[in-house]
Coordinates of C-alpha atoms in Angstrom, one line a residue:
M1 CA 61.4 226.6 178.1
Q2 CA 60.2 230.2 178.9
G3 CA 57.0 231.6 180.4
W4 CA 55.8 234.7 178.6
S5 CA 53.1 237.3 179.6
K6 CA 51.3 239.5 177.0
N7 CA 48.7 242.1 177.3
N8 CA 46.6 244.4 175.0
L9 CA 45.9 241.4 172.8
I10 CA 43.3 241.9 170.1
V11 CA 40.5 239.3 170.6
G12 CA 38.8 237.9 167.6
T13 CA 36.0 235.2 167.6
P14 CA 36.2 231.5 168.1
E15 CA 35.2 231.1 164.5
N16 CA 37.8 233.7 163.3
P17 CA 40.5 234.3 166.0
T18 CA 43.4 236.8 165.8
L19 CA 46.6 234.9 165.1
Y20 CA 50.0 235.9 166.5
T21 CA 53.1 234.2 165.1
I22 CA 56.1 233.2 167.4
R23 CA 59.4 232.5 165.6
A24 CA 62.5 230.8 166.9
Q25 CA 65.6 231.2 164.8
T26 CA 69.3 230.1 164.8
D27 CA 72.0 230.6 162.3
T28 CA 70.9 227.4 160.5
A29 CA 67.2 226.9 161.3
V30 CA 63.9 228.8 161.7
A31 CA 60.7 227.4 163.4
T32 CA 57.3 229.1 163.8
A33 CA 54.2 228.6 165.9
V34 CA 50.8 230.3 165.9
F35 CA 49.0 231.7 169.0
S36 CA 45.2 232.2 168.7
V37 CA 43.1 234.9 170.5
P38 CA 40.6 233.6 171.5
C39 CA 41.0 229.9 171.3
P40 CA 39.3 228.6 168.2
G41 CA 36.0 226.9 168.7
V42 CA 35.7 223.1 168.4
I43 CA 33.8 222.3 165.2
T44 CA 31.3 219.6 166.0
A45 CA 30.3 217.4 163.1
T46 CA 26.6 217.4 162.4
P47 CA 25.3 213.9 162.6
T48 CA 23.8 212.5 159.4
I49 CA 20.1 211.6 160.0
T50 CA 19.4 208.1 158.8
P51 CA 16.1 208.2 156.9
T52 CA 13.4 205.9 158.2
P53 CA 12.9 203.2 155.6
Q54 CA 9.6 203.3 153.6
Y55 CA 8.2 199.9 153.2
C56 CA 5.3 198.9 151.0
G57 CA 3.7 196.8 153.7
A58 CA 0.9 194.5 152.7
F59 CA -2.2 194.9 150.4
F60 CA -4.9 192.3 149.6
E61 CA -5.1 192.3 145.8
A62 CA -8.4 190.5 145.6
L63 CA -11.3 189.8 147.9
P64 CA -10.8 186.7 150.0
L65 CA -13.4 184.0 149.0
A66 CA -15.3 181.8 151.4
G67 CA -14.2 178.2 151.1
S68 CA -10.9 178.9 149.4
N69 CA -7.5 178.2 150.9
Y70 CA -5.5 181.0 149.4
V71 CA -5.3 184.8 149.3
L72 CA -3.5 187.2 146.9
V73 CA -1.3 189.8 148.7
S74 CA 1.4 192.2 147.5
G75 CA 4.2 193.7 149.7
E76 CA 7.9 194.3 150.1
V77 CA 10.1 191.9 148.0
G78 CA 12.0 189.4 150.1
T79 CA 10.0 189.9 153.3
T80 CA 7.3 187.7 154.8
V81 CA 3.6 188.2 155.4
T82 CA 1.4 186.3 157.8
I83 CA -2.4 185.8 157.4
I84 CA -4.4 185.8 160.6
D85 CA -8.1 185.2 161.0
Q86 CA -9.0 188.1 163.4
S87 CA -12.4 186.6 164.1
T88 CA -10.8 183.5 165.7
G89 CA -7.2 184.6 166.3
V90 CA -5.9 181.6 164.3
T91 CA -2.8 182.1 162.2
L92 CA -3.6 180.6 158.8
G93 CA -0.3 180.8 157.0
T94 CA 2.9 182.6 156.1
D95 CA 4.4 183.3 152.7
T96 CA 7.3 185.3 151.2
F97 CA 6.9 188.1 148.7
L98 CA 8.5 187.3 145.4
E99 CA 9.5 190.0 142.9
V100 CA 6.6 190.3 140.5
P101 CA 6.1 193.6 138.6
G102 CA 2.7 195.0 138.0
H103 CA 1.2 194.9 141.5
Q104 CA 0.5 197.5 144.1
C105 CA 3.8 196.6 145.6
E106 CA 6.8 195.0 143.8
G107 CA 6.4 191.8 145.8
F108 CA 3.6 189.2 145.4
A109 CA 2.5 186.2 147.5
D110 CA -0.4 183.9 146.5
F111 CA -0.3 181.3 149.3
S112 CA -0.4 178.4 146.8
G113 CA 1.2 175.0 146.9
S114 CA 3.1 174.3 150.2
N115 CA 2.2 177.8 151.5
A116 CA -1.6 177.3 151.1
L117 CA -3.7 178.4 154.1
I118 CA -4.2 175.7 156.7
A119 CA -8.0 175.9 156.6
P120 CA -10.7 177.2 154.2
L121 CA -11.8 180.8 154.7
N122 CA -15.0 181.4 156.6
V123 CA -17.8 183.7 155.5
N124 CA -17.7 187.3 156.9
H125 CA -14.5 186.6 158.9
T126 CA -11.9 189.4 159.0
L127 CA -8.5 188.6 157.7
L128 CA -5.3 190.4 158.7
A129 CA -2.3 190.5 156.4
Q130 CA 0.6 191.2 158.8
P131 CA 3.8 192.0 156.9
E132 CA 7.3 191.7 158.3
V133 CA 7.8 195.4 157.6
G134 CA 5.4 198.2 156.8
Q135 CA 1.7 198.6 157.4
P136 CA -0.8 195.7 157.6
D137 CA -4.1 195.3 155.7
T138 CA -7.4 193.8 156.4
A139 CA -10.2 192.3 154.3
V140 CA -13.6 190.6 155.0
V141 CA -14.2 187.1 153.4
L142 CA -16.8 187.5 150.7
D143 CA -20.1 185.9 151.3
V144 CA -20.1 183.5 148.3
T145 CA -19.3 179.9 147.9
V146 CA -16.5 178.9 145.5
T147 CA -18.4 176.3 143.6
P148 CA -17.7 175.7 139.9
S149 CA -20.7 176.5 137.8
P150 CA -22.6 173.6 136.4
V151 CA -22.2 172.7 132.8
P152 CA -23.9 175.6 130.9
T153 CA -27.4 174.9 129.7
P154 CA -28.8 176.0 126.4
S155 CA -29.7 179.7 126.2
L156 CA -31.5 182.1 124.0
S157 CA -31.1 185.8 123.7
L158 CA -32.5 188.7 121.6
A159 CA -30.6 191.9 120.8
P160 CA -32.3 194.2 121.0
N161 CA -35.3 192.7 122.9
C162 CA -37.8 195.5 122.3
T163 CA -38.9 198.2 119.8
D164 CA -40.9 201.4 119.9
Q165 CA -42.0 200.9 116.3
S166 CA -44.4 198.6 114.5
T167 CA -41.4 197.1 112.7
A168 CA -38.2 195.6 114.2
I169 CA -34.9 194.0 113.2
F170 CA -33.1 192.1 115.9
D171 CA -30.7 189.2 116.4
V172 CA -31.7 185.8 117.8
Q173 CA -28.7 184.1 119.4
G174 CA -28.3 180.8 121.0
A175 CA -25.4 179.2 122.9
N176 CA -24.6 175.8 124.6
W177 CA -27.0 173.7 122.6
P178 CA -26.4 170.0 121.9
T179 CA -24.6 169.8 118.6
N180 CA -26.3 166.6 117.6
E181 CA -29.9 168.0 117.9
A182 CA -31.7 170.2 115.4
I183 CA -33.2 173.4 116.8
T184 CA -36.5 174.8 115.7
L185 CA -37.1 178.5 116.2
Y186 CA -40.6 179.9 116.8
W187 CA -42.2 183.4 116.8
N188 CA -45.4 183.3 118.9
N189 CA -45.7 179.6 118.3
S190 CA -45.2 180.0 114.5
P191 CA -42.2 178.1 113.1
Q192 CA -39.6 180.4 111.6
S193 CA -36.5 178.4 110.9
I194 CA -34.5 175.3 111.7
V195 CA -30.9 175.0 112.7
P196 CA -29.8 171.6 111.4
A197 CA -28.0 169.0 113.6
G198 CA -24.3 169.2 113.4
H199 CA -24.1 172.9 114.3
P200 CA -21.3 174.0 116.7
G201 CA -23.6 174.5 119.6
N202 CA -24.2 178.2 118.9
F203 CA -26.3 180.0 116.3
L204 CA -27.0 183.6 115.3
Q205 CA -29.9 184.7 113.0
T206 CA -31.2 188.2 112.2
W207 CA -35.0 188.5 112.1
S208 CA -37.2 191.2 110.7
K209 CA -40.8 191.6 111.9
S210 CA -43.5 194.0 110.8
N211 CA -47.1 194.9 111.8
L212 CA -46.3 194.6 115.4
I213 CA -49.0 195.7 117.8
L214 CA -47.8 198.2 120.3
G215 CA -49.0 198.3 123.9
T216 CA -47.8 201.0 126.3
P217 CA -44.4 201.4 128.1
E218 CA -46.2 200.5 131.3
D219 CA -47.9 197.4 129.7
P220 CA -46.1 196.4 126.5
N221 CA -47.2 193.8 124.1
I222 CA -45.0 190.7 124.5
Y223 CA -44.0 188.4 121.7
E224 CA -42.4 185.1 122.5
V225 CA -39.4 183.6 120.7
R226 CA -38.9 179.9 121.4
A227 CA -35.9 177.6 120.6
Q228 CA -36.7 173.9 120.8
S229 CA -34.7 170.8 120.3
N230 CA -35.4 167.2 121.3
S231 CA -34.0 167.8 124.8
Y232 CA -34.5 171.5 125.6
V233 CA -37.0 174.3 125.2
V234 CA -35.9 177.9 125.9
T235 CA -37.9 181.1 125.5
A236 CA -37.1 184.8 125.3
D237 CA -39.5 187.8 125.3
F238 CA -39.6 190.6 122.7
Y239 CA -41.4 193.8 123.9
A240 CA -43.4 196.3 121.9
P241 CA -42.9 199.0 122.9
C242 CA -39.8 199.0 125.2
P243 CA -41.0 198.8 128.8
I244 CA -40.2 201.4 131.4
Q245 CA -38.0 199.8 134.0
Q246 CA -34.8 200.3 135.9
P247 CA -32.1 198.4 133.9
P248 CA -29.7 196.0 135.6
D249 CA -26.1 196.8 136.5
L250 CA -23.7 193.9 136.0
E251 CA -20.4 194.3 137.9
I252 CA -17.4 192.0 138.2
L253 CA -16.4 192.2 141.9
S254 CA -12.7 191.3 141.8
T255 CA -9.8 190.1 139.7
P256 CA -10.3 186.8 137.9
V257 CA -9.7 183.8 140.2
L258 CA -7.6 180.9 138.9
F259 CA -9.4 177.7 139.7
S260 CA -6.8 175.4 138.0
T261 CA -4.3 173.8 140.4
P262 CA -0.7 174.9 140.1
P263 CA 1.7 174.4 138.5
I264 CA 0.2 176.1 135.5
V265 CA 1.7 174.8 132.2
A266 CA 1.6 176.9 129.1
Y267 CA -0.8 175.9 126.3
Q268 CA -2.9 173.7 128.6
P269 CA -6.6 174.4 129.4
I270 CA -7.2 176.8 132.3
D271 CA -10.3 177.3 134.4
V272 CA -10.9 180.8 135.6
G273 CA -13.6 182.1 138.0
I274 CA -15.4 185.4 137.7
I275 CA -17.4 186.8 140.6
L276 CA -20.4 188.6 139.0
R277 CA -23.2 190.6 140.7
N278 CA -26.3 192.3 139.3
Q279 CA -26.5 195.4 141.5
G280 CA -29.2 197.1 139.4
G281 CA -32.8 197.7 140.2
D282 CA -35.7 195.3 140.5
M283 CA -35.6 194.1 136.9
P284 CA -33.8 190.8 136.3
A285 CA -31.3 190.8 133.5
G286 CA -34.1 189.0 131.6
Q287 CA -32.0 187.7 128.7
T288 CA -28.9 185.7 128.2
F289 CA -25.6 187.5 128.0
F290 CA -22.0 186.5 127.7
V291 CA -19.0 186.6 130.1
D292 CA -15.5 186.4 128.5
I293 CA -12.0 186.1 129.9
F294 CA -8.9 187.7 128.3
F295 CA -5.2 186.8 128.8
D296 CA -2.6 189.6 128.1
P297 CA -5.0 191.8 126.0
T298 CA -3.3 194.6 124.1
V299 CA -6.2 197.0 124.5
V300 CA -8.2 197.5 127.7
L301 CA -10.8 200.3 127.7
S302 CA -12.9 201.5 130.6
T303 CA -16.1 199.8 129.2
S304 CA -14.8 197.0 127.1
I305 CA -12.0 194.8 125.7
P306 CA -12.0 193.9 122.0
I307 CA -13.9 190.6 121.7
T308 CA -11.4 189.3 119.2
Q309 CA -8.9 189.0 122.0
S310 CA -11.2 186.7 124.1
V311 CA -9.6 183.4 125.1
G312 CA -12.8 181.8 126.6
Y313 CA -16.5 182.6 127.3
T314 CA -19.7 181.3 128.6
A315 CA -23.4 182.3 128.3
V316 CA -25.2 183.3 131.5
S317 CA -29.0 183.2 131.9
G318 CA -30.6 186.4 133.4
M319 CA -29.6 187.4 136.9
S320 CA -32.0 188.8 139.4
S321 CA -31.4 192.1 141.1
G322 CA -28.9 191.7 143.9
E323 CA -27.9 188.2 142.8
T324 CA -24.2 187.2 143.0
R325 CA -22.7 184.3 141.1
I326 CA -19.3 182.7 140.5
I327 CA -18.9 181.9 136.8
T328 CA -16.4 179.3 135.7
I329 CA -14.9 179.8 132.2
T330 CA -12.4 177.6 130.5
A331 CA -9.6 178.9 128.2
P332 CA -8.9 175.9 126.0
L333 CA -5.5 177.1 124.9
G334 CA -4.3 178.4 128.3
F335 CA -1.4 180.8 128.6
T336 CA 1.4 181.3 126.2
N337 CA 5.1 181.1 127.2
Y338 CA 5.5 184.9 127.1
P339 CA 5.2 187.5 128.6
I340 CA 6.8 186.3 131.9
T341 CA 4.0 187.8 134.0
H342 CA 0.5 187.2 132.5
T343 CA -2.5 189.5 133.0
M344 CA -6.0 188.2 133.3
Y345 CA -9.2 190.2 132.8
G346 CA -12.9 189.3 132.9
M347 CA -15.7 191.1 131.1
A348 CA -19.4 190.9 131.7
D349 CA -21.9 191.4 128.9
S350 CA -19.0 191.2 126.4
R351 CA -21.3 191.4 123.4
Q352 CA -23.0 194.5 125.0
Q353 CA -26.5 193.0 124.8
I354 CA -27.7 194.4 128.1
V355 CA -28.6 198.0 128.6
E356 CA -27.2 198.9 132.1
I357 CA -27.2 201.7 134.6
D358 CA -23.4 201.8 134.5
E359 CA -21.3 200.3 131.6
T360 CA -17.9 201.2 133.2
N361 CA -17.9 198.3 135.7
N362 CA -18.2 195.4 133.3
V363 CA -14.4 195.0 133.0
S364 CA -12.6 193.5 136.0
P365 CA -9.4 194.8 137.6
P366 CA -6.4 192.9 136.2
G367 CA -5.2 189.7 137.8
Y368 CA -1.6 188.6 137.5
L369 CA 0.0 185.2 137.1
P370 CA 3.8 185.3 137.4
L371 CA 4.6 181.6 137.3
V372 CA 3.8 179.6 134.1
T373 CA 5.8 176.5 133.3
P374 CA 7.0 176.8 129.8
A375 CA 6.0 174.3 127.2
A376 CA 6.4 173.7 123.5
S377 CA 4.2 175.8 121.3
P378 CA 1.4 173.8 119.7
T379 CA 2.4 172.7 116.2
P380 CA -0.2 174.0 113.7
T381 CA -1.8 171.5 111.5
P382 CA 0.1 171.6 108.2
I383 CA -1.9 172.5 105.1
P384 CA -1.2 169.8 102.5
T385 CA 0.4 171.0 99.3
P386 CA -2.0 170.3 96.4
E387 CA -0.9 167.6 94.0
Y388 CA -1.5 168.7 90.5
C389 CA -1.3 166.4 87.5
G390 CA 0.8 168.9 85.5
A391 CA 1.1 168.4 81.7
F392 CA 2.2 165.3 79.6
F393 CA 2.6 164.9 75.9
E394 CA 0.4 162.0 74.9
A395 CA 2.0 161.5 71.5
L396 CA 5.2 162.6 69.8
P397 CA 4.7 165.9 68.0
L398 CA 5.1 165.5 64.2
A399 CA 6.9 168.0 61.9
G400 CA 4.5 170.0 59.8
S401 CA 1.5 169.4 62.0
T402 CA -0.4 172.3 63.7
Y403 CA -1.5 170.3 66.8
V404 CA -0.2 168.3 69.8
W405 CA -1.9 166.0 72.3
V406 CA -1.4 166.9 76.0
S407 CA -3.1 165.7 79.2
G408 CA -3.2 167.6 82.5
E409 CA -5.3 169.0 85.4
A410 CA -9.0 169.4 84.5
G411 CA -10.2 173.0 84.3
T412 CA -6.7 174.5 84.0
T413 CA -4.9 175.8 81.0
V414 CA -1.7 174.8 79.2
T415 CA 0.5 176.8 76.9

């Protein structure tokens, strides 16, 4: 071991020091070492910043309904969400978000079955959806009562229901009439036609009227159309000319609500609720219109869904301005086995009979149903194969003759 002293050394930088080599050598070996000027800097590793996880949190996917014991919430898959009534401080229930595509978040909880809320929701109470991770959400319980609509009563509607000319062509449509009762139709107390008993409960006729007396838009002349059976009398008004008035505005307030009790089985009848409000002006929706439901439609427009894809409907009598109703509609054939997650839509004024302020709010936001118990597809009724008589020689053909005797199906030919 030796102690050395050196001067006039050239000083580099800690990042790039000057290097001096020291060598020790014998007849049989050589070894080297490096001396740095200055001492090299210690390289400190930059710590990796762990990103803060971004969680979806919780979102109410439909307005909570007074009297119901469930809510529809989306959030982070695999985490839990707790529903708290902030107006009382009571915890109503906890559920786990299951992976269901098509929602605001990838997880979905409906608080059904064993996870149903412990008490019915109260009008105007504020609910808190507190997720395990992410931001919470709040919603106010809607001021309506979840009561299934009564059995629809017979209705009568005119489309259009007014004219600005002395002549008019319009449709007269009825729905929900007793099938075992004949229906007589009147125009200003004058009989026009009869719908015989045995009809399907609905009817549609096109009428043409002339020599109409026109009033004024402020005071139109009113013609009465009346439908009368043994049990019911329903009227609808036809105006000449069309009156000046603020039209209604029918709006579906939330996604369709499933009234049927889980488990939901494919191809079984399903009851669906639609929350409908007329938020138009002072004029009532003074004629009958139709509300339809759609399961998994292939075309959804901003103003309509093709009526051929409807799975259930009901007729609704005119709604006053500001009136809110919950309409119950039955889909007789229910859901199919596929797709795995079903979509539900509601549409007000599906036949587009009502002239409205806004036609873009008649279609509801989509509702989703991820859990349908599969079932065998209904077997279509087979069409019997016709039994034809064919052809039969009735006597042995004779050589030299120009005829034969054959029997077979009447009205058909034989060669």
